[in-house]
mmCIF file with all atom_site columns, C-alpha atoms in Angstrom:
data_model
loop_
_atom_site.group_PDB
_atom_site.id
_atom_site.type_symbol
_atom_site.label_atom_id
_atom_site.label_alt_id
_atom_site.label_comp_id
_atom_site.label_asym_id
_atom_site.label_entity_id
_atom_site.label_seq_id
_atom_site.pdbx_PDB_ins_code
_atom_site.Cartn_x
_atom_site.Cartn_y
_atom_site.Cartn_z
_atom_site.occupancy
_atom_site.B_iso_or_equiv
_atom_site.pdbx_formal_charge
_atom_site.auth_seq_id
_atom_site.auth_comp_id
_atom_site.auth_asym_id
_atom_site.auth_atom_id
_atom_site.pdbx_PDB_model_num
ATOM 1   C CA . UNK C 1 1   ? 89.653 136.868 86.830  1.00 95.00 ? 253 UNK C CA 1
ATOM 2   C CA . UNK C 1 2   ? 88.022 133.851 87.420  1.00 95.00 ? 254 UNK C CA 1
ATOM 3   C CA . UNK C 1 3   ? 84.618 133.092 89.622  1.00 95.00 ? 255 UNK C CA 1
ATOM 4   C CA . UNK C 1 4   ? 85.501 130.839 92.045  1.00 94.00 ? 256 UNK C CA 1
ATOM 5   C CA . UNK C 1 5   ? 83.078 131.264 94.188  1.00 92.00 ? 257 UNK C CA 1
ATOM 6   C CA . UNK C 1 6   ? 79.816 133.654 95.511  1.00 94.00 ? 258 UNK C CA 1
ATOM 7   C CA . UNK C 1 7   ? 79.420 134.036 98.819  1.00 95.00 ? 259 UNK C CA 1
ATOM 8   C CA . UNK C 1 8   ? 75.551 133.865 99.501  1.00 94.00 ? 260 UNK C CA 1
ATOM 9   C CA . UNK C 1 9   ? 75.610 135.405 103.118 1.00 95.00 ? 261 UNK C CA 1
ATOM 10  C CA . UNK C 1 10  ? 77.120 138.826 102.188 1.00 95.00 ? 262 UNK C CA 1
ATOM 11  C CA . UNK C 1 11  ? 74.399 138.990 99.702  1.00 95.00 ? 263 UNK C CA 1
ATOM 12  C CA . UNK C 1 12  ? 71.539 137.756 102.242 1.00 95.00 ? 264 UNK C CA 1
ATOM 13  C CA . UNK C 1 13  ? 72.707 140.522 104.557 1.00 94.00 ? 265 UNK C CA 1
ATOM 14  C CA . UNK C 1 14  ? 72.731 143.473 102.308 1.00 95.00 ? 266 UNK C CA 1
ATOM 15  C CA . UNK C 1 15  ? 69.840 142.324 100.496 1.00 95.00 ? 267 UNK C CA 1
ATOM 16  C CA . UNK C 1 16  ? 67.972 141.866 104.406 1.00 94.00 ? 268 UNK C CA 1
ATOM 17  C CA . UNK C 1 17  ? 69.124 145.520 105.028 1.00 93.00 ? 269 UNK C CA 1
ATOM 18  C CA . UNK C 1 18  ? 67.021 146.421 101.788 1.00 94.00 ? 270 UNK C CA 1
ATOM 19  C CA . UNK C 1 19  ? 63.849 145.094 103.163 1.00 92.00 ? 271 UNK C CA 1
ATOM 20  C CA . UNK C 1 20  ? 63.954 140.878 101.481 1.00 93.00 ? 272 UNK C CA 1
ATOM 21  C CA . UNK C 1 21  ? 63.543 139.824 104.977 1.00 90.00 ? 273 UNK C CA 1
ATOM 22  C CA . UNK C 1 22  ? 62.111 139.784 108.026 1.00 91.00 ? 274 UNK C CA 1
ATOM 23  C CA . UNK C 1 23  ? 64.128 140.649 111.457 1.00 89.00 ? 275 UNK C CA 1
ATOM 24  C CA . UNK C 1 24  ? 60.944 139.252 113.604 1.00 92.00 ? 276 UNK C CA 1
ATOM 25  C CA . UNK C 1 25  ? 57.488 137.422 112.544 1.00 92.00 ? 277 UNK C CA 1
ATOM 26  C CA . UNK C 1 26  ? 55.820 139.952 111.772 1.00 91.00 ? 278 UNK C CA 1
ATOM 27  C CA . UNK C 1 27  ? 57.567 142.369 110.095 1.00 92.00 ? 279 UNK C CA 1
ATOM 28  C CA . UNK C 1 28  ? 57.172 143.412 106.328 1.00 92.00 ? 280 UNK C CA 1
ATOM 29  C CA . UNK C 1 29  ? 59.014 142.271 103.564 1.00 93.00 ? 281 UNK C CA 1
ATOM 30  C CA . UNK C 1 30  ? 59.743 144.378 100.634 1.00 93.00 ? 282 UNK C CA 1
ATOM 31  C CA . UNK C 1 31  ? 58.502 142.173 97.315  1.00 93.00 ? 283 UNK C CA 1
ATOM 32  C CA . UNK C 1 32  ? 60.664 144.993 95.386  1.00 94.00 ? 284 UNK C CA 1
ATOM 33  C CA . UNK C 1 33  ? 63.849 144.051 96.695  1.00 95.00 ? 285 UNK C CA 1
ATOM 34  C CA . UNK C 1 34  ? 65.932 141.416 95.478  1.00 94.00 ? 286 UNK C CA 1
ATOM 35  C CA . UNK C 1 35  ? 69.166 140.379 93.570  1.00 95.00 ? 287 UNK C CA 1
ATOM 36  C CA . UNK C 1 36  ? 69.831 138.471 90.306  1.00 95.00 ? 288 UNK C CA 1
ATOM 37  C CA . UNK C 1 37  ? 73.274 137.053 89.822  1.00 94.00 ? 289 UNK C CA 1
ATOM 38  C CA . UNK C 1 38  ? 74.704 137.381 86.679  1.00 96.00 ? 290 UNK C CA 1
ATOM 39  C CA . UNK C 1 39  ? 77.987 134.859 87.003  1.00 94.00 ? 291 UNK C CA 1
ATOM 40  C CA . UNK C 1 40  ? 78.758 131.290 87.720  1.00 90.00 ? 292 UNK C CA 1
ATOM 41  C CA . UNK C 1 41  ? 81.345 129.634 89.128  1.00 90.00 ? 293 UNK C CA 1
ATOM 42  C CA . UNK C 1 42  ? 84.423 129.265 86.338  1.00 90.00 ? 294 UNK C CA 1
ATOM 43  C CA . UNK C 1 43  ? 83.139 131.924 84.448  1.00 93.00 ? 295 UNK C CA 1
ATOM 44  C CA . UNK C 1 44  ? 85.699 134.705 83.104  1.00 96.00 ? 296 UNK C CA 1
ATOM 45  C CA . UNK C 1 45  ? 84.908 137.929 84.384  1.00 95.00 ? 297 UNK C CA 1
ATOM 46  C CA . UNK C 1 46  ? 86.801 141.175 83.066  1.00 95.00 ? 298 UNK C CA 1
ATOM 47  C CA . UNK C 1 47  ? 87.214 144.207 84.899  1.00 92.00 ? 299 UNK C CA 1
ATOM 48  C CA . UNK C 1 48  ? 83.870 146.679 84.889  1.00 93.00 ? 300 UNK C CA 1
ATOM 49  C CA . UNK C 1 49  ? 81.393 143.323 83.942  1.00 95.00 ? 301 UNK C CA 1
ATOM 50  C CA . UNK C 1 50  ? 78.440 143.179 85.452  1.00 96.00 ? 302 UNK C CA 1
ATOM 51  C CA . UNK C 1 51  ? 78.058 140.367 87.973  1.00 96.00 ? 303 UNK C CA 1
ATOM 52  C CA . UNK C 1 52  ? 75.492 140.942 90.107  1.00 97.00 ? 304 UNK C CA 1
ATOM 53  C CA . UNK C 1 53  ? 72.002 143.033 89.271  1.00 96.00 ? 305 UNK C CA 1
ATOM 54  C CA . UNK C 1 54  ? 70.758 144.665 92.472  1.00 96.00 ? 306 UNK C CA 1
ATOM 55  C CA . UNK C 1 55  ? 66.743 145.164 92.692  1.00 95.00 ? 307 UNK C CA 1
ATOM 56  C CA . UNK C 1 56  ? 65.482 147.992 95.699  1.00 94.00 ? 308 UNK C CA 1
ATOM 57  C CA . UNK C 1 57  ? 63.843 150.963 96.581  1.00 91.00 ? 309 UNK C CA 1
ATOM 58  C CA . UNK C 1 58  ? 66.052 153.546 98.047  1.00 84.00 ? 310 UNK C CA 1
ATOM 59  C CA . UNK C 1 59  ? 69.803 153.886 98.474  1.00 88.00 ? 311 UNK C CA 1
ATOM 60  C CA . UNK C 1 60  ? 72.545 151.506 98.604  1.00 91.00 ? 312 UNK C CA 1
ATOM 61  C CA . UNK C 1 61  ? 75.467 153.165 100.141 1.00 92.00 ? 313 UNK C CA 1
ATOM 62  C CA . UNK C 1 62  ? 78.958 152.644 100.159 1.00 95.00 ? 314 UNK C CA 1
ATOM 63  C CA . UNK C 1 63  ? 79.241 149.761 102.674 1.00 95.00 ? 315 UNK C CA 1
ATOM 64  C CA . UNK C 1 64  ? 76.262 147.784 101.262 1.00 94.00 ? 316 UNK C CA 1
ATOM 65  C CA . UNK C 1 65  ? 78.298 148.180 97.990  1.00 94.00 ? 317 UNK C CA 1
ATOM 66  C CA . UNK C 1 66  ? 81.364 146.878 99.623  1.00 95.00 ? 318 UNK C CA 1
ATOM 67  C CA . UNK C 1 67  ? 80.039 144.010 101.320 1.00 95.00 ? 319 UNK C CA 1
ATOM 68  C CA . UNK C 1 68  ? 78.521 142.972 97.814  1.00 95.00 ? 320 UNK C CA 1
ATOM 69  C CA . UNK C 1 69  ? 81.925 143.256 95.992  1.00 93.00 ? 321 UNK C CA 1
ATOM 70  C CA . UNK C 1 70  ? 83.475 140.809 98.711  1.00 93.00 ? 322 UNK C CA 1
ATOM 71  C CA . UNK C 1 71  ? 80.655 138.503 98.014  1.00 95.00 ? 323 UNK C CA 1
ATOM 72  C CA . UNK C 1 72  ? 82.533 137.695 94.953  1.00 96.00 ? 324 UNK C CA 1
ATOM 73  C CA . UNK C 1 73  ? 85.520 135.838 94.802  1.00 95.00 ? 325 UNK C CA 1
ATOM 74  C CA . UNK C 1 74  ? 87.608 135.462 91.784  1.00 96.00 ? 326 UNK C CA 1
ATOM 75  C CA . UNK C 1 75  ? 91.063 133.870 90.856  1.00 95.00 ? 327 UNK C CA 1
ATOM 76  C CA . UNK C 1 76  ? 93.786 134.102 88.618  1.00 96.00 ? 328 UNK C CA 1
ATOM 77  C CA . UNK C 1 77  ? 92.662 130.935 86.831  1.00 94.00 ? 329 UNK C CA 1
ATOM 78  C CA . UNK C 1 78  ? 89.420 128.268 86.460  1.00 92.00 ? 330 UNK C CA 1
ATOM 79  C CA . UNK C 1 79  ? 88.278 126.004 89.470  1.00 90.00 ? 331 UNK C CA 1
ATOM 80  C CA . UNK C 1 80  ? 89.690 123.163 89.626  1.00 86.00 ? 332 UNK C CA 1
ATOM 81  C CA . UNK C 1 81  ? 86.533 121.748 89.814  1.00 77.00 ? 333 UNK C CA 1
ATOM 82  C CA . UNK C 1 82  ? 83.699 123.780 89.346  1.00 65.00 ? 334 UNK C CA 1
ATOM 83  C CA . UNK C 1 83  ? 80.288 122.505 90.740  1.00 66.00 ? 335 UNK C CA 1
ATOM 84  C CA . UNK C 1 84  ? 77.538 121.408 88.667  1.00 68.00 ? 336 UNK C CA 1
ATOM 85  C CA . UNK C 1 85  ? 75.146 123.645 87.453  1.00 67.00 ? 337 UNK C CA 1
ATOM 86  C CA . UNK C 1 86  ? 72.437 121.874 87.930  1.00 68.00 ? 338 UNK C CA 1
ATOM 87  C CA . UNK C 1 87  ? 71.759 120.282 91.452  1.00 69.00 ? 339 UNK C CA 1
ATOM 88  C CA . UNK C 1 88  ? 67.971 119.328 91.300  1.00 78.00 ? 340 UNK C CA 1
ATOM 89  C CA . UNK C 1 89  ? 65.133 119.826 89.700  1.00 80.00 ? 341 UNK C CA 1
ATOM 90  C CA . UNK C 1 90  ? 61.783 119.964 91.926  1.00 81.00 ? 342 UNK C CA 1
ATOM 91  C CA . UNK C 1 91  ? 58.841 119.227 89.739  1.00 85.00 ? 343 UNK C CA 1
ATOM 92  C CA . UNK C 1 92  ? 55.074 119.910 90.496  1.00 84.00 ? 344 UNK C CA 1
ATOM 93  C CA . UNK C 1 93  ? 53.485 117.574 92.504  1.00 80.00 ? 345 UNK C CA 1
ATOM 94  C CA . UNK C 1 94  ? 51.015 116.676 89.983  1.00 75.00 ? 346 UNK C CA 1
ATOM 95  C CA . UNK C 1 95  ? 47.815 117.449 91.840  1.00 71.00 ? 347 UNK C CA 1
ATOM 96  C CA . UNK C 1 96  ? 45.736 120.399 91.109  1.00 70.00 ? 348 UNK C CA 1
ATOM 97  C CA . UNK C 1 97  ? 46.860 123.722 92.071  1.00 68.00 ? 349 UNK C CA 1
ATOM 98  C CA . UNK C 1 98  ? 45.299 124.637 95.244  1.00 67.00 ? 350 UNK C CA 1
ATOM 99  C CA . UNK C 1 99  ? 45.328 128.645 96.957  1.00 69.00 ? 351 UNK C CA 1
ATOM 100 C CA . UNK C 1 100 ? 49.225 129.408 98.296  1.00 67.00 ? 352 UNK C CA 1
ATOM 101 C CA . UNK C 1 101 ? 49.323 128.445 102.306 1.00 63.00 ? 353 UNK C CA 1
ATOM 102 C CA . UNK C 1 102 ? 50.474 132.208 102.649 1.00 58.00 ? 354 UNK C CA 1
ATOM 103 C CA . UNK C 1 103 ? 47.084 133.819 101.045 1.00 47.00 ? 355 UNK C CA 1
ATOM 104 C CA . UNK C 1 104 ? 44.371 134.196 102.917 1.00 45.00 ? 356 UNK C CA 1
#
């Protein structure tokens, strides 16, 4: 089918369940965990593609799995009208690099 959309709170959860986020201030994060998507909207998938490449330590089991696969939405056909695929682009600020806020 067709991508017509990704649904980026399915992902968020499952990928929060993995350790990407934190419940409370506080807690750890896992730097090892994360997800790179594969697809974009209007793009042909066919059955047993990859769309989705799922970083993590551990197990992912069967619901985790599910909720992923309803994270993506395809169609018989294209979009009617696909959004762009490029947003914005955030440049450096142009001053020196200084230490991350988060290091200390």
């Amino acid at each position: 089918g067709w991508v017509q959309q990704v649904r980026a709170l399915p992902l968020a959860r499952v990928l929060h369940g993995l350790g990407a986020g934190r419940a409370r201030a506080g807690d750890p994060v896992n730097p090892r965990v994360g997800a790179e998507l594969l697809v974009g909207t209007g793009q042909h998938l066919r059955a047993g593609e990859p769309w989705l490449r799922v970083h993590h330590e551990g197990t992912l089991g069967a619901e985790g799995r599910r909720e992923l696969q309803d994270a993506l939405c395809l169609g018989p056909e294209p979009p009617r009208d696909p959004p762009p695929l490029l947003a914005e682009t955030i440049l450096p600020s142009g001053s020196p690099p200084g230490p991350c806020r988060d290091s200390q």
